Short mmCIF file of N, CA and C in Angstrom, two decimals:
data_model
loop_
_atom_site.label_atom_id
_atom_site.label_comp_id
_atom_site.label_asym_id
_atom_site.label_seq_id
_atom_site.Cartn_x
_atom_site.Cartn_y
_atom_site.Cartn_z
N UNK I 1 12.20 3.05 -0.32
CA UNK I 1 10.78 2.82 -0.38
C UNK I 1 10.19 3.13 0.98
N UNK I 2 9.22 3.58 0.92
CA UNK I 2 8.33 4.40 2.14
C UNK I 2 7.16 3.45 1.93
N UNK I 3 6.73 2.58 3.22
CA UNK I 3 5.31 1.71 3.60
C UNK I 3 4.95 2.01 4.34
N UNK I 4 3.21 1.92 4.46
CA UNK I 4 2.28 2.47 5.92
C UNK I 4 1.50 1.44 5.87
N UNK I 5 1.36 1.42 6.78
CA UNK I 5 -0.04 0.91 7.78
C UNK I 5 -1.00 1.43 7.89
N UNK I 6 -2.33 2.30 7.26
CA UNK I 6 -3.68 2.82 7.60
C UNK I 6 -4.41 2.34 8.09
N UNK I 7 -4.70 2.20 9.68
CA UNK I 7 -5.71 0.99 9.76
C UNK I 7 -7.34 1.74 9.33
N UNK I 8 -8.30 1.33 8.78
CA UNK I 8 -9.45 1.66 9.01
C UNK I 8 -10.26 1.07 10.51
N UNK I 9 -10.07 0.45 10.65
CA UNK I 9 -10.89 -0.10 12.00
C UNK I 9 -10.42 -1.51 12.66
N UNK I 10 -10.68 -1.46 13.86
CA UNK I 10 -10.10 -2.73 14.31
C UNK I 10 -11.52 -3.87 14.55
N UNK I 11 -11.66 -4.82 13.38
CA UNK I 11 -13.15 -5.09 13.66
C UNK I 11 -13.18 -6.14 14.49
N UNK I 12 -12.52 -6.79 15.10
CA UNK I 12 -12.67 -7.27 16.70
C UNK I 12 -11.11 -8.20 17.29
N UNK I 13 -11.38 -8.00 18.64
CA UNK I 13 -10.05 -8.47 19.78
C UNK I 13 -10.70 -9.52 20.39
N UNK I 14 -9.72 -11.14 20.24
CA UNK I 14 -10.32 -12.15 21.18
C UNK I 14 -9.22 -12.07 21.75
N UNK I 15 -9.78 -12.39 22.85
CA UNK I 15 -8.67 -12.93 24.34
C UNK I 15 -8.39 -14.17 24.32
N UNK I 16 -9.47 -14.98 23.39
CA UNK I 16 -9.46 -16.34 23.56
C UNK I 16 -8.10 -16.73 22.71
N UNK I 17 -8.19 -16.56 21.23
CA UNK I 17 -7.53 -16.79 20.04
C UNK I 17 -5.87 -15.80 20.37
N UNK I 18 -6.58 -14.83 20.98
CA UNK I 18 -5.11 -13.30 20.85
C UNK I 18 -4.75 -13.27 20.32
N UNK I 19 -5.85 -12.84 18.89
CA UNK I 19 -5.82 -12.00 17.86
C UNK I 19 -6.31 -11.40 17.64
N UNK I 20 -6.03 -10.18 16.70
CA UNK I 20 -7.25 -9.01 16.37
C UNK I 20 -7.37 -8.57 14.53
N UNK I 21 -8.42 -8.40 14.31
CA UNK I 21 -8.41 -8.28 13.03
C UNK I 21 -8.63 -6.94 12.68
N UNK I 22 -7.88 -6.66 11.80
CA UNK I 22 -7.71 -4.76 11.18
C UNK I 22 -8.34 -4.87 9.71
N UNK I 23 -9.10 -4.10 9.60
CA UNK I 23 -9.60 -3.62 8.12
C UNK I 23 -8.64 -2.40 7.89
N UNK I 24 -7.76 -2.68 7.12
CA UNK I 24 -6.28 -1.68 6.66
C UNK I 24 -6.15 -1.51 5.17
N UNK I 25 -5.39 -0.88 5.08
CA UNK I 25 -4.70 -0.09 3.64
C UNK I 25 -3.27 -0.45 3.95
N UNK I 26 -2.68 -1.76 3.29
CA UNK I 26 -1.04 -1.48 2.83
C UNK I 26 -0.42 -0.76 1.91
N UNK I 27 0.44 0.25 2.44
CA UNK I 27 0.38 1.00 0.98
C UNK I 27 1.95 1.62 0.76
N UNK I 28 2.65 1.74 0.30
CA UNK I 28 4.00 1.65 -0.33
C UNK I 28 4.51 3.05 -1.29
N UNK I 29 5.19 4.06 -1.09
CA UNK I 29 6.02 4.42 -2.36
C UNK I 29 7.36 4.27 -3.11
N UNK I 30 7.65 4.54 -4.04
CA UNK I 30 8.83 4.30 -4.23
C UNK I 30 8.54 4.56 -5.67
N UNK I 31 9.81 4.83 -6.45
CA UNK I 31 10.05 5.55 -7.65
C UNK I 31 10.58 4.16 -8.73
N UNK I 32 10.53 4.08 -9.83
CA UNK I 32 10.73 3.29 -10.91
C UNK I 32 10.55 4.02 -12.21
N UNK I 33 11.85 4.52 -12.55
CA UNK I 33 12.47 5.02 -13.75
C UNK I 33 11.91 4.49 -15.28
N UNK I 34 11.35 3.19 -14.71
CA UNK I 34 11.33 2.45 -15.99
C UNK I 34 9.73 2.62 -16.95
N UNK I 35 9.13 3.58 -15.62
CA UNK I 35 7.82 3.58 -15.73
C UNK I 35 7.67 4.95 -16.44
N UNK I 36 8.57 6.24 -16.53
CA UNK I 36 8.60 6.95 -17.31
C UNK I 36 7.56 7.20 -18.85
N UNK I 37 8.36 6.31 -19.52
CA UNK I 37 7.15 6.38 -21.03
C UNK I 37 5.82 5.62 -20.57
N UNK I 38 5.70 4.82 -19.74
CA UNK I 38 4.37 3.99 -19.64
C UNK I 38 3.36 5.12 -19.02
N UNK I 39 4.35 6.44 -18.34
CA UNK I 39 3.22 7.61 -18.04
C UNK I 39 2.78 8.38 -19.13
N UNK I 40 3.85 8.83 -19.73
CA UNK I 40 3.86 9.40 -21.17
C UNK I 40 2.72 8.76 -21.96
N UNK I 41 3.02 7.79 -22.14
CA UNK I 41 2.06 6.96 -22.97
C UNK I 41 0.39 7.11 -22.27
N UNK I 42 0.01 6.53 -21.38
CA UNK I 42 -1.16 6.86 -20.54
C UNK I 42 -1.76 8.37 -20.87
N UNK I 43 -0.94 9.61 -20.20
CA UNK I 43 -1.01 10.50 -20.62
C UNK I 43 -1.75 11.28 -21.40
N UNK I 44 -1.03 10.46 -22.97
CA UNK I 44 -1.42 11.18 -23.79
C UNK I 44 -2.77 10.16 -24.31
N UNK I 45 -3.08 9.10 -24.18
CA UNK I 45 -4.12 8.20 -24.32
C UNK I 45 -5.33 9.16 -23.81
N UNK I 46 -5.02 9.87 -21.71
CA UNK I 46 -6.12 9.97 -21.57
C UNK I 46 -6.60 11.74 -21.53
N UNK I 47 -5.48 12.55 -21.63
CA UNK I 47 -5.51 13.48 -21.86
C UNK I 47 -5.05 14.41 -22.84
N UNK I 48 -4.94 13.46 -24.21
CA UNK I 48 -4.13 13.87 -25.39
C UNK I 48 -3.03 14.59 -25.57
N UNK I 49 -2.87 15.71 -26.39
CA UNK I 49 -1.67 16.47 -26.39
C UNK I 49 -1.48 17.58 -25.14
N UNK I 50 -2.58 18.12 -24.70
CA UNK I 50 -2.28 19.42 -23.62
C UNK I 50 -2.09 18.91 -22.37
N UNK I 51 -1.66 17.68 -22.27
CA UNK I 51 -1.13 17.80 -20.84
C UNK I 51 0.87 16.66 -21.15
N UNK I 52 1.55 17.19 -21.93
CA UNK I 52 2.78 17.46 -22.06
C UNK I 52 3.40 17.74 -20.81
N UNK I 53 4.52 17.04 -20.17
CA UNK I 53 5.44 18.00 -19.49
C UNK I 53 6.07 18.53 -19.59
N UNK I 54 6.04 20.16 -19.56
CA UNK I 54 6.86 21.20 -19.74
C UNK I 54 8.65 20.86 -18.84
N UNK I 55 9.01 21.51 -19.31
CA UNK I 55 10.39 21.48 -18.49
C UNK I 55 10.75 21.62 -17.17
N UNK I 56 9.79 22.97 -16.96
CA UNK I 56 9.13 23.11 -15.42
C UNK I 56 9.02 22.10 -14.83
N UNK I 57 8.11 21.22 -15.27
CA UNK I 57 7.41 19.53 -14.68
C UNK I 57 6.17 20.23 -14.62
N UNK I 58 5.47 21.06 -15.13
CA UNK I 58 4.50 21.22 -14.52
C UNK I 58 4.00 21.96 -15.66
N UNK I 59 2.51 21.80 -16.13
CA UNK I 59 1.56 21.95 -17.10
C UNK I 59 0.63 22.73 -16.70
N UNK I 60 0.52 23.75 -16.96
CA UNK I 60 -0.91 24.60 -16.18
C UNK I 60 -2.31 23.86 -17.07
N UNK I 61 -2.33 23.65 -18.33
CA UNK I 61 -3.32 22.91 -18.92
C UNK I 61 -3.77 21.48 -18.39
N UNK I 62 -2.87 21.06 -17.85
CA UNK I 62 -2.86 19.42 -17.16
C UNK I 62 -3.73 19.68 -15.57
N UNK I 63 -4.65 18.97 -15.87
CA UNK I 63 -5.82 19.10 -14.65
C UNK I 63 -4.74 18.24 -13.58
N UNK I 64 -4.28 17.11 -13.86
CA UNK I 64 -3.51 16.80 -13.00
C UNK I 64 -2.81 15.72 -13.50
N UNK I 65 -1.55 15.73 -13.15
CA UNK I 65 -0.21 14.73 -13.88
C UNK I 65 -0.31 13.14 -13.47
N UNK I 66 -0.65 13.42 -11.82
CA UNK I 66 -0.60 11.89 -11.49
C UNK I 66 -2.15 10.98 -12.22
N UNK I 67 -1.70 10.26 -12.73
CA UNK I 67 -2.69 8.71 -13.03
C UNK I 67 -2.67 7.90 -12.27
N UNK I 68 -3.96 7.26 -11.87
CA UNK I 68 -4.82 6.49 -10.86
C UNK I 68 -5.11 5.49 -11.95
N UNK I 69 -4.29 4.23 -11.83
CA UNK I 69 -4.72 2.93 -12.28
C UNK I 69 -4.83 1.94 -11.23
N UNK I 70 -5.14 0.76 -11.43
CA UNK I 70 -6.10 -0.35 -11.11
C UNK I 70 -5.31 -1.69 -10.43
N UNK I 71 -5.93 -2.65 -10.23
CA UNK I 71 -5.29 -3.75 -9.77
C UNK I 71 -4.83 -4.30 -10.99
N UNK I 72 -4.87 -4.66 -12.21
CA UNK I 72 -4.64 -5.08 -13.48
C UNK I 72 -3.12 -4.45 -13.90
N UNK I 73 -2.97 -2.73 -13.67
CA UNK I 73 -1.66 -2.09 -13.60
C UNK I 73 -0.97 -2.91 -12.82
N UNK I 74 -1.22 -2.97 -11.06
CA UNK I 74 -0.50 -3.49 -9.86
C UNK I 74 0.53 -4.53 -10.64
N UNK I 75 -0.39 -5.26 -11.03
CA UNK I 75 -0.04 -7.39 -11.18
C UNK I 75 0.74 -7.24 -12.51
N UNK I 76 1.12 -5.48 -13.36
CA UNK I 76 1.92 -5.56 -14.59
C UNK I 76 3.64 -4.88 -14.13
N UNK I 77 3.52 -4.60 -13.08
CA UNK I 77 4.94 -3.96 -12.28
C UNK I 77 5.43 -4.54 -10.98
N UNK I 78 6.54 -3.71 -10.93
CA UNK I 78 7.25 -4.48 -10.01
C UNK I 78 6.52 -3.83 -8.63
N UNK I 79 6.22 -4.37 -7.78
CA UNK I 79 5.55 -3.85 -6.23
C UNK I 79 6.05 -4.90 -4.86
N UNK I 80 6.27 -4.11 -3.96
CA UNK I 80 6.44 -4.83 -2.55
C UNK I 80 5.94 -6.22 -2.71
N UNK I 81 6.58 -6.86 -1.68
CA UNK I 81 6.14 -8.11 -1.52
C UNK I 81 6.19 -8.08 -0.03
N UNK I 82 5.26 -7.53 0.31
CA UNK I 82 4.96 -7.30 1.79
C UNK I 82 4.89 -8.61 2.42
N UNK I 83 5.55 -8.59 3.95
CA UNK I 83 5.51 -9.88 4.55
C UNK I 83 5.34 -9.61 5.98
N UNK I 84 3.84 -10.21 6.62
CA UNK I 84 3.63 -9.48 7.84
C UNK I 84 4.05 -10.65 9.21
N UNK I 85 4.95 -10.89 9.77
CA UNK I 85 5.48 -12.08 10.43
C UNK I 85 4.41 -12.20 10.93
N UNK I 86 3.52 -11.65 11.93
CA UNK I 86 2.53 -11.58 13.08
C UNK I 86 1.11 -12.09 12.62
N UNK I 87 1.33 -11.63 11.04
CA UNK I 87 -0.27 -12.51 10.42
C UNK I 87 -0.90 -13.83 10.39
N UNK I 88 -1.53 -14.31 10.59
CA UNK I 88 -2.55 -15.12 10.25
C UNK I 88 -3.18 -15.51 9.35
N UNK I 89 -3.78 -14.40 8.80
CA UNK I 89 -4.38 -14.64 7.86
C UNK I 89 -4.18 -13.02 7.46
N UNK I 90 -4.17 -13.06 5.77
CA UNK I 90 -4.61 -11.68 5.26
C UNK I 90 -5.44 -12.08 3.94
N UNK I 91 -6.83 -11.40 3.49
CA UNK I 91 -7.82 -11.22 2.46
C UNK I 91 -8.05 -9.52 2.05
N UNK I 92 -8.28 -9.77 0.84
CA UNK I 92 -9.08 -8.34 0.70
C UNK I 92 -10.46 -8.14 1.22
N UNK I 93 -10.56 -7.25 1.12
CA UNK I 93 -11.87 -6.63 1.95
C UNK I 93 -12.92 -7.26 1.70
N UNK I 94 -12.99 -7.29 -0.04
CA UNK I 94 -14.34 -7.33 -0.13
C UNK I 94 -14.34 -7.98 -1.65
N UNK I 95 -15.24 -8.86 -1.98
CA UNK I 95 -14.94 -9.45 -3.30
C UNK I 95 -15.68 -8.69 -4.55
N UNK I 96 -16.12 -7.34 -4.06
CA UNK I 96 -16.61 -6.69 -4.88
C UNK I 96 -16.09 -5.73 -5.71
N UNK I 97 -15.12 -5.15 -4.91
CA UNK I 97 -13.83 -4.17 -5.47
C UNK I 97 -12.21 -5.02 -5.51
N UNK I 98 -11.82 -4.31 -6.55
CA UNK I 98 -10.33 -4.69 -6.44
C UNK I 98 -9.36 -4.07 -5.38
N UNK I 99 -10.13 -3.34 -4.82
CA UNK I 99 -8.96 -2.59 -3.78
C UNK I 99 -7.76 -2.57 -3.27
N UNK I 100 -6.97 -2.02 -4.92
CA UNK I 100 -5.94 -1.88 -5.11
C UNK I 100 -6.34 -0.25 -5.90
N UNK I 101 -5.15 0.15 -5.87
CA UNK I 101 -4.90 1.68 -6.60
C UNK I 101 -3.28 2.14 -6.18
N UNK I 102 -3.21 2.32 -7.73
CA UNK I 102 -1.51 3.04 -8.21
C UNK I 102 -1.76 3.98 -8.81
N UNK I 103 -0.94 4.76 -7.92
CA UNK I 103 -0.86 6.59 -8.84
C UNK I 103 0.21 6.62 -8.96
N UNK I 104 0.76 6.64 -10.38
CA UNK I 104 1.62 7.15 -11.18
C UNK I 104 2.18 8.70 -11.88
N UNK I 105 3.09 9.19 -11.33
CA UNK I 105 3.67 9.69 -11.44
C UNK I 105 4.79 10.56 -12.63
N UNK I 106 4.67 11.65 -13.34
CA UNK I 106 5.49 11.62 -14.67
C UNK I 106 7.20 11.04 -13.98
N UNK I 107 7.21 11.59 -13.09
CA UNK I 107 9.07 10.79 -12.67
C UNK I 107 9.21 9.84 -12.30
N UNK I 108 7.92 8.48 -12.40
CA UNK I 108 7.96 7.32 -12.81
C UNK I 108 7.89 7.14 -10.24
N UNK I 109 7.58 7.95 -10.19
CA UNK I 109 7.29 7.60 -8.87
C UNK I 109 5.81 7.08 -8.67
N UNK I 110 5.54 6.07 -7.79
CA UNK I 110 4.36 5.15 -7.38
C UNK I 110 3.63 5.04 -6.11
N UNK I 111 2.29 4.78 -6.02
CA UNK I 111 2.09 5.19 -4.77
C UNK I 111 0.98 3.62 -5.06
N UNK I 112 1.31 2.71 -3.40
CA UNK I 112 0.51 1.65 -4.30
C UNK I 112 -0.78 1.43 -2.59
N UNK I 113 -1.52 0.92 -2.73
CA UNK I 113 -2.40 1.20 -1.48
C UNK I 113 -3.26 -0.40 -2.14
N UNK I 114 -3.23 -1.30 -0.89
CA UNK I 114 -4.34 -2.37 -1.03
C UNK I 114 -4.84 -2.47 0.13
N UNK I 115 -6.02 -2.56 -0.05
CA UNK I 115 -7.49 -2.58 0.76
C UNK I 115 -7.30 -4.33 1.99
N UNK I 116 -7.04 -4.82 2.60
CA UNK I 116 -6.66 -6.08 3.21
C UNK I 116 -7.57 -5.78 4.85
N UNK I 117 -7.46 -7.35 5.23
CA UNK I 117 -8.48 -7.52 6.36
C UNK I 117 -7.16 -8.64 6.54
N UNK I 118 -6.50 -8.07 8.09
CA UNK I 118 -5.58 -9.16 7.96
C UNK I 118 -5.75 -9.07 9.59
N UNK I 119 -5.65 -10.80 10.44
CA UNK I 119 -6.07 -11.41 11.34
C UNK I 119 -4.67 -11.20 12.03
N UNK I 120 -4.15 -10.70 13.32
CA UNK I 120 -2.68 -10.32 13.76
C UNK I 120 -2.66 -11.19 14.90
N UNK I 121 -1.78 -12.29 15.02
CA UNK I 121 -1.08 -12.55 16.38
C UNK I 121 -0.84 -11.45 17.54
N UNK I 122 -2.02 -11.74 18.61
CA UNK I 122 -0.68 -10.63 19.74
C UNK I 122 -1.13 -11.40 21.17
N UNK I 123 0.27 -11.51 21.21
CA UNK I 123 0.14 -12.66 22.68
C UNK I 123 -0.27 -11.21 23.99
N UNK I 124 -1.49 -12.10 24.75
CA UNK I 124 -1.66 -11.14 25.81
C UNK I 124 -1.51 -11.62 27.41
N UNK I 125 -0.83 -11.03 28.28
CA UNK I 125 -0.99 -10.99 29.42
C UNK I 125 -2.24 -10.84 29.78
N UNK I 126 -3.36 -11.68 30.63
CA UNK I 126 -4.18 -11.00 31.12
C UNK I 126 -4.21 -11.55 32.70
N UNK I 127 -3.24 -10.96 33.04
CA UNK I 127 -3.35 -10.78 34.69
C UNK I 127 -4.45 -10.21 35.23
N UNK I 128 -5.31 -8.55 34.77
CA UNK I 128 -5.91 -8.34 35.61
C UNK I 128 -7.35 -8.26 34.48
N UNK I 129 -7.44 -9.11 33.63
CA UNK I 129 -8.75 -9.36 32.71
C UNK I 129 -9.83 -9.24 33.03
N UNK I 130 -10.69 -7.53 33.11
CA UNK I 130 -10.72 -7.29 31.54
C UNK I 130 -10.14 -5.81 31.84
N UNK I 131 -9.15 -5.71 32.46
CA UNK I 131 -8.73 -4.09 32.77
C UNK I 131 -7.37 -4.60 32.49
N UNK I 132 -7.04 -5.20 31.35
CA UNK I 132 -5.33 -5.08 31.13
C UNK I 132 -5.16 -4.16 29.83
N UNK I 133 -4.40 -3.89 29.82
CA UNK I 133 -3.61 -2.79 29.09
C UNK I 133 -2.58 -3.41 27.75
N UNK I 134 -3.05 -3.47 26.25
CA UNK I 134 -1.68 -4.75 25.44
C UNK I 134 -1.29 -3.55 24.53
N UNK I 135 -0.45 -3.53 24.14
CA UNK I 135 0.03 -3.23 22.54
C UNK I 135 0.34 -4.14 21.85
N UNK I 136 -0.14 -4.25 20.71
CA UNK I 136 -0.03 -5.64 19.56
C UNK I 136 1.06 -4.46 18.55
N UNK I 137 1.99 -5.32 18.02
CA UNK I 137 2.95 -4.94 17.20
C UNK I 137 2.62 -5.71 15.92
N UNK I 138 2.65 -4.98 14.93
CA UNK I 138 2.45 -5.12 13.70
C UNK I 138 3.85 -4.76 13.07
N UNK I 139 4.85 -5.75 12.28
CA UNK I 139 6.35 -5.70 11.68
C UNK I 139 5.55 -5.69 9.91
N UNK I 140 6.32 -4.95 9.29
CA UNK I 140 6.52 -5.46 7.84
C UNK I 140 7.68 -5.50 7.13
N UNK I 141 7.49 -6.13 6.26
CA UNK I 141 8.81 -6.66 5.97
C UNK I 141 8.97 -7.12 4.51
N UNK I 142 10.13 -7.22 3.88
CA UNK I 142 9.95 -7.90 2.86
C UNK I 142 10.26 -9.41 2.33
N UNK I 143 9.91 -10.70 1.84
CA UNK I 143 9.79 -11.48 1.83
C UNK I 143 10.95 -11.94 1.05
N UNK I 144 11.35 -11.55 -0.29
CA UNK I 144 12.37 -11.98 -1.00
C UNK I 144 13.32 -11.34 -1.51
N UNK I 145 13.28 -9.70 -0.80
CA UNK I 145 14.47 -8.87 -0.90
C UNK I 145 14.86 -8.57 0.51
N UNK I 146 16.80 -8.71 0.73
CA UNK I 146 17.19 -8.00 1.69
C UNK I 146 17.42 -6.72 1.76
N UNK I 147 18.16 -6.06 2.47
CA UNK I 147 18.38 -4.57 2.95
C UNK I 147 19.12 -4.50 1.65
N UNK I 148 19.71 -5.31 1.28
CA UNK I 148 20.91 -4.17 -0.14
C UNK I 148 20.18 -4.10 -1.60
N UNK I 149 18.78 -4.77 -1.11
CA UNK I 149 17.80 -4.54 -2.01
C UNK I 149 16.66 -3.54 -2.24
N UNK I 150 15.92 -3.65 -1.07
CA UNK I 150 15.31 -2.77 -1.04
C UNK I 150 15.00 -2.43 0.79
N UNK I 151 15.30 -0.89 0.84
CA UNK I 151 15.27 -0.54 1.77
C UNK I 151 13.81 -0.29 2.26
N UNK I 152 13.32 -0.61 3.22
CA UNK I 152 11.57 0.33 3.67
C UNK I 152 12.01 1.03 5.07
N UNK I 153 11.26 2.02 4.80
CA UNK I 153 11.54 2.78 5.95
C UNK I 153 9.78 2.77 5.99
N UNK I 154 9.21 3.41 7.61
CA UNK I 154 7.90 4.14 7.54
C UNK I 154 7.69 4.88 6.93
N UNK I 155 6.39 5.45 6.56
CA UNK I 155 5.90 7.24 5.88
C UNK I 155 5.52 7.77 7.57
N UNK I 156 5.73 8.56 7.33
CA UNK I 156 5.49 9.65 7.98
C UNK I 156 4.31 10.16 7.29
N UNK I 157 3.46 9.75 6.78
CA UNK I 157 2.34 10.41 6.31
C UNK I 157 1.13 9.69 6.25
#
């Protein structure tokens, strides 16, 4: 499994608290076999018979294979259980959107992205305040699987 970090913005750094809060995208891939017919099925729900996968894998009639479902999909499969040691606090963005989104894949591969505003521990030196220099480290991790479970590496993307 491949996880990123996108931050959108860092919407503010106290010196007081030494913490900072990120408006981010957690977002995860990884493949699940089991999800196969549940694409099939979708599929043909939303693009009837002409978008089939050929043997190729690939449909010239099919505007496009991957499906973009919802937070309602998320909470029906299996997904990360992201665990950020350094957090504080984490919320979604905004109580207006679900900001969540899974693109599904015909080879049952997943791409999962949630929208979060999460508050980060980062202890700071400030010897020469307000001209010091920090890097805050952000770990993720998983909460109730070990390594012979599920592996995460970064994306590179």
């Amino acid at each position: 499994m491949q996880i990123g970090l996108f931050v959108n913005s860092v919407r503010s750094v106290s010196e007081i608290d030494m913490t900072m809060i990120l408006d981010a995208f957690l977002q995860a891939q990884w493949q699940d076999h089991r999800l196969i017919p549940t694409w099939s099925r979708l599929s043909h729900e939303i693009y009837g018979d002409k978008c089939q996968v050929l043997e190729s894998g690939w449909n010239p009639q099919c505007p496009n294979l991957t499906i973009t479902l919802g937070k309602a999909f998320s909470e029906a499969i299996w997904r990360p259980d992201f665990y950020v040691p350094s957090a504080i606090n984490i919320y979604p963005a905004d109580d207006y959107n679900d900001n969540v989104c899974v693109r599904l894949e015909p080879n049952g591969s997943l791409f999962y992205s949630n929208r979060v505003i999460i508050t980060i521990s980062c202890p700071m030196k400030l010897v020469y305040f307000p001209f010091d220099s920090h890097t805050c480290t952000v770990c993720i991790g998983s909460y109730k699987y070990h390594d012979g479970l599920v592996k995460m590496t970064w994306s590179s993307k």
